[in-house]
Coordinates of C-alpha atoms in Angstrom, one line a residue:
X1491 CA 60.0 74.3 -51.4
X1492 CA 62.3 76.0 -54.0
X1493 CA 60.2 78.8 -55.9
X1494 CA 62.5 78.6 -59.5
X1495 CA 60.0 81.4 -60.2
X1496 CA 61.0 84.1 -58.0
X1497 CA 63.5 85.9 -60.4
X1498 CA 60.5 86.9 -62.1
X1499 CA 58.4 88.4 -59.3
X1500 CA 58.5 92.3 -58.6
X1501 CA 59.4 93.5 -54.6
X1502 CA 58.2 97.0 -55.5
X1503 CA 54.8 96.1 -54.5
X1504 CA 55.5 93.8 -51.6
X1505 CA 57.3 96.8 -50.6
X1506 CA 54.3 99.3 -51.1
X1507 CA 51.6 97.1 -49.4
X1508 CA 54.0 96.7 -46.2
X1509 CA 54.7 100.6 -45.8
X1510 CA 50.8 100.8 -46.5
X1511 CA 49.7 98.4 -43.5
X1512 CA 52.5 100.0 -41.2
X1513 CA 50.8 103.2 -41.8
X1514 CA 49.1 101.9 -38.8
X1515 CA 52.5 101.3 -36.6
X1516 CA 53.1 105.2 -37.6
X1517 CA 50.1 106.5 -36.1
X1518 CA 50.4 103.9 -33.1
X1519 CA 53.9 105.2 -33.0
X1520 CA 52.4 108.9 -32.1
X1521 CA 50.0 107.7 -29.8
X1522 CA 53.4 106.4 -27.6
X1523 CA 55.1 109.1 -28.0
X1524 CA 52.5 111.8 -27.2
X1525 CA 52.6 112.0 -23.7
X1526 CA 56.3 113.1 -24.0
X1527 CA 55.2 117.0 -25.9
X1528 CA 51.7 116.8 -23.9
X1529 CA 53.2 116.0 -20.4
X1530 CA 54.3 119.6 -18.8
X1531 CA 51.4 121.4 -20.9
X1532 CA 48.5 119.2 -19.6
X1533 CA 50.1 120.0 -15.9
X1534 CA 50.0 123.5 -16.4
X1535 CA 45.8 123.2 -16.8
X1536 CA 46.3 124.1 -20.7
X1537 CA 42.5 121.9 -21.4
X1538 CA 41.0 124.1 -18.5
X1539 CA 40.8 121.9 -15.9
X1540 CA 43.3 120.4 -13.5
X1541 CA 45.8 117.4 -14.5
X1542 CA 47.7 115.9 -11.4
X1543 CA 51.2 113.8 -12.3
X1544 CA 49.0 110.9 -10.7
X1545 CA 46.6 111.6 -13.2
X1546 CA 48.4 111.9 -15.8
X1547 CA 49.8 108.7 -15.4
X1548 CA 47.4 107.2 -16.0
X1549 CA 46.7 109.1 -18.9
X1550 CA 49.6 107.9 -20.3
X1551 CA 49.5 103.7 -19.1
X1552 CA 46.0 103.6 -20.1
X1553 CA 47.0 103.2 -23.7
X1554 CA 48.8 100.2 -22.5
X1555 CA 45.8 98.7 -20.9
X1556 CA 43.4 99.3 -24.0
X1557 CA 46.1 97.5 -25.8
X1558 CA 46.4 94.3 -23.4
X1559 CA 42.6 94.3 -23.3
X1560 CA 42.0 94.2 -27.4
X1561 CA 44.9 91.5 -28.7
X1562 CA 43.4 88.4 -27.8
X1563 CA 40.0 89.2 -29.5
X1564 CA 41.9 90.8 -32.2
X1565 CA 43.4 87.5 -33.4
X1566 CA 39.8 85.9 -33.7
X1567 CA 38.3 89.0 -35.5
X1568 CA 41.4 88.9 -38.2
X1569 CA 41.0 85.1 -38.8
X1570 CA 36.8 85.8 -38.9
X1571 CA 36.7 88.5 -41.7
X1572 CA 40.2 88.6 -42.9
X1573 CA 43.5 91.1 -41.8
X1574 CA 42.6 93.5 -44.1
X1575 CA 38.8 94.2 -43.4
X1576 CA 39.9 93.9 -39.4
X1577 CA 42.8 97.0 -40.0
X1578 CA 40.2 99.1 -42.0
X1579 CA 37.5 98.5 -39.3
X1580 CA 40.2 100.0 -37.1
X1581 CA 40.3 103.2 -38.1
X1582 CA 37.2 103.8 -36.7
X1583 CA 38.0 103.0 -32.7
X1584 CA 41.3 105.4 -33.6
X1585 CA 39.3 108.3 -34.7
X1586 CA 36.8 108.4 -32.4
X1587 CA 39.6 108.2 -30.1
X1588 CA 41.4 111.2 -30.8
X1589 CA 38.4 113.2 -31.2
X1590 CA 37.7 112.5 -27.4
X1591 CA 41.2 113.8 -26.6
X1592 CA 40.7 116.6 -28.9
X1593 CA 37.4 117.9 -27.1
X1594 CA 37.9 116.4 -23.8
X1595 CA 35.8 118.1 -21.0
X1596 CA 37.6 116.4 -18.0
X1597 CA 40.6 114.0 -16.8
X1598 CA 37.8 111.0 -17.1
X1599 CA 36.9 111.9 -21.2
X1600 CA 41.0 111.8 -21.4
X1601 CA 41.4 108.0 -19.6
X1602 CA 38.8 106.7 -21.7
X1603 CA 40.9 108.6 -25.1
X1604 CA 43.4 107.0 -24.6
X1605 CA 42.2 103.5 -23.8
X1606 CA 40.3 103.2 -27.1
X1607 CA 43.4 105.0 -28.8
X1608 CA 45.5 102.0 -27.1
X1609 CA 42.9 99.1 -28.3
X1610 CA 43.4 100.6 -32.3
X1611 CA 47.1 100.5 -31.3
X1612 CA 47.6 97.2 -29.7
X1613 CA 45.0 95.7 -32.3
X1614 CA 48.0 96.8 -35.3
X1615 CA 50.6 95.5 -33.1
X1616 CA 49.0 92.4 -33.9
X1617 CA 47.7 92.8 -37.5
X1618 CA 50.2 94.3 -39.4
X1619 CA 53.4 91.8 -38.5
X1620 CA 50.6 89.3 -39.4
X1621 CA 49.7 90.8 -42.5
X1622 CA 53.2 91.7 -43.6
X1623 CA 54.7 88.4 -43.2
X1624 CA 51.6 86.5 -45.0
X1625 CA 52.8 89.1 -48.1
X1626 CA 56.3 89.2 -47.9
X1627 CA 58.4 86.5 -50.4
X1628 CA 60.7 84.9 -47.7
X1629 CA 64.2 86.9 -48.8
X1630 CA 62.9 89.9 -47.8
X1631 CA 60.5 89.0 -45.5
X1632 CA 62.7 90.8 -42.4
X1633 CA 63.4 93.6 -44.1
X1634 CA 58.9 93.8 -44.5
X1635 CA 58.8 92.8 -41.3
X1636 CA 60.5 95.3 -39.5
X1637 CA 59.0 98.5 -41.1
X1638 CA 56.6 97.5 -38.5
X1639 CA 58.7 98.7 -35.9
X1640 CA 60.6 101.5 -38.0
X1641 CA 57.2 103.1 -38.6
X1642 CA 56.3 103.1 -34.8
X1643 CA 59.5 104.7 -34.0
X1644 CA 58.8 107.4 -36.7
X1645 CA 55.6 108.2 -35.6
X1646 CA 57.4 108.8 -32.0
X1647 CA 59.6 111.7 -33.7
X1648 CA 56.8 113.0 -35.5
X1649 CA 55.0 113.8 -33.0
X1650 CA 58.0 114.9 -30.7
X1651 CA 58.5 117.3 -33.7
X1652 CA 55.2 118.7 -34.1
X1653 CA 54.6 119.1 -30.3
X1654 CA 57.6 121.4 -30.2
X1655 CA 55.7 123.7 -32.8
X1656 CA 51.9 123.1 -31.9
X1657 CA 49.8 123.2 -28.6
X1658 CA 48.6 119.9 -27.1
X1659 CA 45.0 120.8 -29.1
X1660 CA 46.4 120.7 -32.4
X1661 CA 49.1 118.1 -31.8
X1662 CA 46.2 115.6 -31.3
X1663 CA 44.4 117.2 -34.3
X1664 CA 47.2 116.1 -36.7
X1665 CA 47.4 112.9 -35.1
X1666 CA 43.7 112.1 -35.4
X1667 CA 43.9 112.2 -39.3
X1668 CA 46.7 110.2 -40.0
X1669 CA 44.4 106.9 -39.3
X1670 CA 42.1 108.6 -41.9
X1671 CA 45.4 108.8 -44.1
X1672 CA 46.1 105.6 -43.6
X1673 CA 42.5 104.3 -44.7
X1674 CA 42.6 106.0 -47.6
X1675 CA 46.1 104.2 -48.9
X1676 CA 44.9 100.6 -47.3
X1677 CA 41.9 100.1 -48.6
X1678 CA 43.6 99.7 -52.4
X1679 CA 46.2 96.9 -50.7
X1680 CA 45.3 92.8 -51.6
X1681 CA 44.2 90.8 -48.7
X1682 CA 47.0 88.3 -47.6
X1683 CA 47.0 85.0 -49.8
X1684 CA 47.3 82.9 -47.2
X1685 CA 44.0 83.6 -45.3
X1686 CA 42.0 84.0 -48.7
X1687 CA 43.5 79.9 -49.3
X1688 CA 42.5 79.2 -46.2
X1689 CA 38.6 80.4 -46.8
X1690 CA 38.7 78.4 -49.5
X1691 CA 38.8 81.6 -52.2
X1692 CA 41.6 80.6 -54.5
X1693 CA 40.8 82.9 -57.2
X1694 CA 41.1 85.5 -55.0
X1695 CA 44.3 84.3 -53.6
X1696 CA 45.9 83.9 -56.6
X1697 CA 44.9 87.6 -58.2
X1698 CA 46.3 88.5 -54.2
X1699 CA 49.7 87.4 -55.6
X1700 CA 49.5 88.2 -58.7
X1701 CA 49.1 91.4 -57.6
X1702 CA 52.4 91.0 -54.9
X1703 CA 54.9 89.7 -57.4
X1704 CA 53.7 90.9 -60.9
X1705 CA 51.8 88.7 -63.8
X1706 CA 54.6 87.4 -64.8
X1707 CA 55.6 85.1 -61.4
X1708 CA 54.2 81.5 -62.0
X1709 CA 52.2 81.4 -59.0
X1710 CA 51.8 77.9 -59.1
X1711 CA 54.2 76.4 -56.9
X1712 CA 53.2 79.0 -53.8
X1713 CA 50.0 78.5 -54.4
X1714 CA 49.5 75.0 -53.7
X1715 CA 51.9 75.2 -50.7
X1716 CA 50.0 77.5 -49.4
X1717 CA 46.7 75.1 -50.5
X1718 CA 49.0 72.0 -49.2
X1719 CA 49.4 73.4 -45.4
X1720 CA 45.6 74.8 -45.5
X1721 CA 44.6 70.3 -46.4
X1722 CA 46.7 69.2 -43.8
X1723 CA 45.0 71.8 -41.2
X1724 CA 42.0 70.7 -42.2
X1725 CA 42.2 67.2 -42.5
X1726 CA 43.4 67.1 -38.7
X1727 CA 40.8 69.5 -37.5
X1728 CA 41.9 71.1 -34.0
X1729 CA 39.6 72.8 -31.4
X1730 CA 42.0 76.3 -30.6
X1731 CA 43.0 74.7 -27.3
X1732 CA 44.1 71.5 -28.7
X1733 CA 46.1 73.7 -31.2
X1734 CA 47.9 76.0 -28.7
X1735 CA 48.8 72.6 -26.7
X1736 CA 51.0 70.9 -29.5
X1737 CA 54.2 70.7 -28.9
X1738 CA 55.4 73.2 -31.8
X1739 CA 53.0 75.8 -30.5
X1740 CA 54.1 75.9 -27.3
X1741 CA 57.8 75.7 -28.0
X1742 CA 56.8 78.7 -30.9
X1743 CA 55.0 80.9 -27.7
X1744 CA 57.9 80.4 -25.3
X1745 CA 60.1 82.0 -27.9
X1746 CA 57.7 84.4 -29.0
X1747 CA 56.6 85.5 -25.0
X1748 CA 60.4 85.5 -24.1
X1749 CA 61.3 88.1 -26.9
X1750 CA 58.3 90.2 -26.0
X1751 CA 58.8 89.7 -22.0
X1752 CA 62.9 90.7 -22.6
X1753 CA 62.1 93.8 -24.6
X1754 CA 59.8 95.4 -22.5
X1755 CA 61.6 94.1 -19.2
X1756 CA 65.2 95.9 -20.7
X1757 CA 63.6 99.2 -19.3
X1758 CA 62.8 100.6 -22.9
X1759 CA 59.6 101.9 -22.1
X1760 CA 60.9 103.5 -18.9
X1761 CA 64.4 104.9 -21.0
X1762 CA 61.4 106.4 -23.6
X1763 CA 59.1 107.9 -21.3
X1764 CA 61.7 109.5 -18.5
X1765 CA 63.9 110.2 -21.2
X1766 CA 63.3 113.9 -20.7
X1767 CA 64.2 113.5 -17.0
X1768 CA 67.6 111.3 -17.5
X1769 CA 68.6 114.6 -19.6
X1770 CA 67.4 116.7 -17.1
X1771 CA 68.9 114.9 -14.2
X1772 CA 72.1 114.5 -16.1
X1773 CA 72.2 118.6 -16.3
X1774 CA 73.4 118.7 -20.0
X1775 CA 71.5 121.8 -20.0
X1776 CA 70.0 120.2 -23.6
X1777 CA 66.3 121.7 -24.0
X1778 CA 63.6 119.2 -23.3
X1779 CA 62.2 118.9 -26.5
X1780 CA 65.6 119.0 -28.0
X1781 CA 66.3 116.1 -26.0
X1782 CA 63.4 114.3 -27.1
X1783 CA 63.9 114.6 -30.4
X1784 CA 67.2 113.9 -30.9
X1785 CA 65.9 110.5 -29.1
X1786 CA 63.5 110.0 -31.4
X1787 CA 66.1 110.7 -34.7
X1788 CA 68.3 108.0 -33.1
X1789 CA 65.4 105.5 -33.3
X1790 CA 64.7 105.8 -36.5
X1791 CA 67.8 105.9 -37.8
X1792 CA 68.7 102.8 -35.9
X1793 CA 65.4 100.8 -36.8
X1794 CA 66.2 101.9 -40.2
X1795 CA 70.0 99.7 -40.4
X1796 CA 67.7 97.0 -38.6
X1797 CA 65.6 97.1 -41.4
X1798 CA 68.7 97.2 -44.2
X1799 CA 70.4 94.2 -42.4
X1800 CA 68.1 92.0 -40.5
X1801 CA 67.7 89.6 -43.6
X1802 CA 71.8 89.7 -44.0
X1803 CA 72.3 89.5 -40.8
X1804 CA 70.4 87.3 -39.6
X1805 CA 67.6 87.6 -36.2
X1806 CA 69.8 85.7 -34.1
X1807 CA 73.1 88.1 -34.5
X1808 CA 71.1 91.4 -34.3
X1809 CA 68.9 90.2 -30.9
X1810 CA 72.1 89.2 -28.9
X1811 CA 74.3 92.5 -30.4
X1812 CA 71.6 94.5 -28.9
X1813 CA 70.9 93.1 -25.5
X1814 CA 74.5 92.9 -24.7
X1815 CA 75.1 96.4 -25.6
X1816 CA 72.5 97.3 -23.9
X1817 CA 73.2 95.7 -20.9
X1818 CA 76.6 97.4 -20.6
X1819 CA 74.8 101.1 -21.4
X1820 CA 72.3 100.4 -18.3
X1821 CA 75.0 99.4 -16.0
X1822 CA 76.6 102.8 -16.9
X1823 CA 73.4 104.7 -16.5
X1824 CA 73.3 102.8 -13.0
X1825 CA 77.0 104.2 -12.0
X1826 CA 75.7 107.6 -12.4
X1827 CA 73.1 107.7 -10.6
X1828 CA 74.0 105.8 -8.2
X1829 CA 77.1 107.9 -7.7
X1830 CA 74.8 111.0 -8.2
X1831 CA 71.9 109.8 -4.9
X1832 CA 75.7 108.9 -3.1
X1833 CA 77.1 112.6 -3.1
X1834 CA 79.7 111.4 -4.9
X1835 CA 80.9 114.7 -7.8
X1836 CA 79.8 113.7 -10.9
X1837 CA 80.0 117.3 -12.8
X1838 CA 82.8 115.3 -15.1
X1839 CA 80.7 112.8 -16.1
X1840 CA 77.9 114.6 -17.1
X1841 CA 77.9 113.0 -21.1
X1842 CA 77.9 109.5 -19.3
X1843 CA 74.1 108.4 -18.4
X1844 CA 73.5 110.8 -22.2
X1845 CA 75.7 108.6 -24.1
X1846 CA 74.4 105.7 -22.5
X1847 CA 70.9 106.6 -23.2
X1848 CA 72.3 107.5 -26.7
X1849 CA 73.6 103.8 -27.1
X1850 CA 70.8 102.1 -25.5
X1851 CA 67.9 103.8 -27.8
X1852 CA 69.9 102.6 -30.9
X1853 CA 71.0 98.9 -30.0
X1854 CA 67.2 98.6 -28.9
X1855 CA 65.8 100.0 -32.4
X1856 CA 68.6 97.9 -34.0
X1857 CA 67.5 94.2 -32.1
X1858 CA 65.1 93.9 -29.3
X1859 CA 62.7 96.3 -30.6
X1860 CA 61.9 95.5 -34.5
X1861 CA 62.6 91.4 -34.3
X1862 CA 60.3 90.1 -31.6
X1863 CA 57.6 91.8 -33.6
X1864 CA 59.1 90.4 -36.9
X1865 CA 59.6 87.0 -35.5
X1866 CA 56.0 87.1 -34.1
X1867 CA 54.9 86.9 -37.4
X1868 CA 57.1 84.0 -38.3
X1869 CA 56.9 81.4 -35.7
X1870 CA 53.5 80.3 -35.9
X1871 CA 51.6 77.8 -37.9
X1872 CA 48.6 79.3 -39.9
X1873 CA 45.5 77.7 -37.7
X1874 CA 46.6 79.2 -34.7
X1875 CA 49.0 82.3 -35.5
X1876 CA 45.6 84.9 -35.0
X1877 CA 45.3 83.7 -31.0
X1878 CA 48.8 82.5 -30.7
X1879 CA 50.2 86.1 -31.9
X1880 CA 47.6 87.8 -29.8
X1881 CA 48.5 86.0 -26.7
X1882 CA 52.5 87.1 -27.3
X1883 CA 51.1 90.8 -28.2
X1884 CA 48.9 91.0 -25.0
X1885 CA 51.7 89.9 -22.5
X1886 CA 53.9 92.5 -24.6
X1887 CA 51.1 95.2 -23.6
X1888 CA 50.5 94.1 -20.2
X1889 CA 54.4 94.2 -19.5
X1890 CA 54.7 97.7 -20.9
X1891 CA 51.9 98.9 -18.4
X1892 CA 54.0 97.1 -15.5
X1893 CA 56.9 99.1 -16.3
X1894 CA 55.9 102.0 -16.8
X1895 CA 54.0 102.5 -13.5
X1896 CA 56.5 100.9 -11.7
X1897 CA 59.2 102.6 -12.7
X1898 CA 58.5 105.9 -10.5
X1899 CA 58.1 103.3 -7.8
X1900 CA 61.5 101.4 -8.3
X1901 CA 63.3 104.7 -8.5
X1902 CA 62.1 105.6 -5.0
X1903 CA 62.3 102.3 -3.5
X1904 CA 65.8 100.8 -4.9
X1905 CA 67.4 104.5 -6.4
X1906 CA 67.9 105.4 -9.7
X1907 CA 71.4 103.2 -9.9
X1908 CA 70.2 100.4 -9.1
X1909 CA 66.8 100.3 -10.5
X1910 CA 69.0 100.5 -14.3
X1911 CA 71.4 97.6 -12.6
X1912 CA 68.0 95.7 -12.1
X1913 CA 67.2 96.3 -16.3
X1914 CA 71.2 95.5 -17.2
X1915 CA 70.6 92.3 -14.9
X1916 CA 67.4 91.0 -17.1
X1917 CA 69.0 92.0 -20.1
X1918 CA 71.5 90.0 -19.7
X1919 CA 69.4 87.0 -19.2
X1920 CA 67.8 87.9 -22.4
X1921 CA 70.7 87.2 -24.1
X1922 CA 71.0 84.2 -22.5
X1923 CA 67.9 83.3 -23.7
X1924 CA 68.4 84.3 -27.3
X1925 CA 71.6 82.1 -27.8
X1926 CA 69.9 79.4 -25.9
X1927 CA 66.2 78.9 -27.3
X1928 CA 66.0 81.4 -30.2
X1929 CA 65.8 79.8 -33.5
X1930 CA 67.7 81.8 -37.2
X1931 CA 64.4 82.4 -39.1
X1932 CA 66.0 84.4 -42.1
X1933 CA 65.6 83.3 -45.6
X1934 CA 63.5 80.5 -44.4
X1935 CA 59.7 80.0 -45.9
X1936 CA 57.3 79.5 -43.0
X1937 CA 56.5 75.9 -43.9
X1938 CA 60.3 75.4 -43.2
X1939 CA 60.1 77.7 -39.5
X1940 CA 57.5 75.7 -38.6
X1941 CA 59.7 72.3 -39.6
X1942 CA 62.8 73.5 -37.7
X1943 CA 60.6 73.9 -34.6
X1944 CA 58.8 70.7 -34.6
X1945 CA 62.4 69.1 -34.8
X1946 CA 62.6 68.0 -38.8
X1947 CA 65.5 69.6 -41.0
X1948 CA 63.7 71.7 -43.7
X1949 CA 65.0 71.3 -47.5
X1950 CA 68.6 73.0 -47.3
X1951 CA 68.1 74.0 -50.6
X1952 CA 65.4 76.4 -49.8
X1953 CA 67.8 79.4 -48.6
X1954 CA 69.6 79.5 -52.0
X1955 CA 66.7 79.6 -54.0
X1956 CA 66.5 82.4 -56.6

């Protein structure tokens, strides 16, 4: 459907209600990234009572599983009292989080921390691309979309950058008030006008949009698509069962579980949390927090160019540049090591596995890390997007857990070489996969996504509409 009103609707405050809800993704960002500053302090018994590397482990994966264990009954709460309510009602769990990491008493009050921080986490994870791309007018719907994952990656190298200034006490004391921050700048954001249309509150959804795209945009024609798609939903009334089964769900959930399974199976998580050892290991001599640091300034800066292009570019171009680069960068991490647990002299090649990591962390942030999420928010129909995203978020969550205990475990079993050969190997079929299966979702509405999958050409006229 051509919108011949969009030259007059405002993108400032898409813009300001997308940074708003990805306040979220920023303090679910520090949550990933604090076990990086807290890892050798916690060791050294800095809470007063004994932290084994076993232990912390677990410290550190249990985020993962309070993630996996919240998405699926995060996408029924978000289409019961609305995306906006459900990230509010979130700050909650995340406070009362971090205050039992704050004053934890033993190993035990730390597990259960960081499982609840890990359920207001993965809960965002699936909110916010929701949110964001219900909002978003559908030129700039990528660039929205991925300050998702740019805000993640900033919250990373904020707190890699406080926790080279501050104890592991007052590290998770700054962290505990930015969901507070973000509470206080959500709560004056619309709720999205597509699930106010679909509970039948079209005054609302209309003042919703008004309030997106200025009171000049003649609402009229988006708001009776979006009215449109809620009368067909409801006029074939599905049981959520018989709605995941349809052919265009299913073929939407392969695409969206093959992103997810690819980007946490190209090693990211295990690149992110040993990156302080491949530095180490590497003997570059770089300081540890240095190292993780300049690790996290790559990210953002690359998520950042992912963000400027991805709706110039295209999904498609950015998902295949990035796993085939990265591919390439862990077979080179894999030489080196490999060579290294061989005897063979490697003192020359000491900037090799670096660079590598170097190249890796930004062709990630640049495809495979911002678009699955983006696309998550794109490939499903509106009845069944809350379960259907929650589904692609929990495998997302449950894969990240796999990886990163297993990683140790890999290392030992296979080496260090060929344990990154085993990444570059999956990567690869990524890519595969991408050119293969992946649908180009940019400048298309999400009436016309959900065409293109079910096998109809959508209105060609739709991508040049001004």
């Amino acid at each position: 459907m051509v919108h011949t009103s969009e030259s007059t609707s405002k993108t400032l405050p898409q813009y300001v209600a997308a940074l708003s809800a990805a306040g979220g993704a920023f303090a679910a960002g520090t949550l990933l990234g604090w076990t990086s500053p807290a890892q050798t302090p916690l060791l050294d018994g800095e809470y007063g009572f004994p932290v084994s590397e076993s232990a912390f482990s677990w410290i550190g994966s249990a985020m993962t599983l309070g993630a996996a264990f919240i998405c699926i009954p995060i996408g029924f709460l978000i289409n019961l009292i609305g995306r906006k309510l459900t990230m509010l009602l979130l700050v909650l769990p995340f406070t009362l989080g971090w205050c039992l990491l704050i004053w934890a008493q033993n190993v035990e009050m730390m597990y259960a921390a960081r499982f609840l921080l890990g359920i207001s986490g993965g809960a965002f994870c699936v909110t916010a691309p929701m949110y964001t791309g219900e909002i978003a007018q559908k030129e700039i719907r990528g660039t929205l979309g991925s300050f998702f994952q740019l805000m993640i990656t900033a919250g990373i190298l904020f707190v890699y950058a406080i926790g080279a200034g501050l104890d592991v006490f007052w590290m998770s004391v700054v962290c505990g008030l930015l969901p507070l921050v973000f509470g206080a700048i959500f709560v004056f954001m619309p709720e999205s006008p597509t699930y106010l249309v679909s509970k039948n509150k079209n005054e609302s959804a209309i003042k919703s949009i008004q309030w997106l795209r200025g009171k000049e945009y003649d609402y009229n024609m988006e708001i009776e698509e979006l009215k449109d798609t809620e009368k067909k939903i409801k006029e074939n009334p599905v049981s959520i069962g018989s709605a995941l089964t349809r052919r265009v769900t299913i073929k939407a959930l392969c695409i969206s579980l093959g992103l997810m399974f690819f980007q946490q199976l190209c090693g990211i998580n295990a690149v992110i949390f040993y990156s302080t050892d491949i530095f180490k290991d590497a003997d570059t001599g770089i300081d540890a927090n240095l190292s993780t640091i300049v690790v996290g300034i790559m990210q953002v800066i690359a998520t950042f160019v992912s963000v400027m292009v991805v709706d110039k570019l295209g999904r498609r171009l950015l998902l295949l540049a990035s796993a085939s680069v990265m591919a390439l960068s862990t077979i080179a991490m894999g030489v080196y090591f490999y060579m290294k647990e061989n005897g063979d002299s490697v003192e020359s090649l000491g900037w090799l596995p670096v660079c590598s990591l170097c190249v890796f962390i930004i062709m990630f942030s640049i495809g495979f890390g911002p678009v699955p999420w983006l696309m998550m928010g794109e490939l499903f129909a509106s009845d069944i997007k809350g379960v259907a995203g929650s589904i692609a978020g929990t495998s997302n969550w449950v894969l990240a857990f796999i990886v990163t205990k297993t990683f140790v475990n890999l290392k030992e079993a296979l080496g260090s070489g060929p344990t990154f050969w085993l990444f570059a190997g999956i990567t690869v079929v990524g890519a595969i996969f991408v050119f293969v299966f992946v649908p180009e979702t940019k400048g298309k509405s999400l009436n016309e996504i959900q065409q293109e999958l079910e096998g109809k050409k959508p209105n060609q006229t739709n991508g040049n509409a001004i």
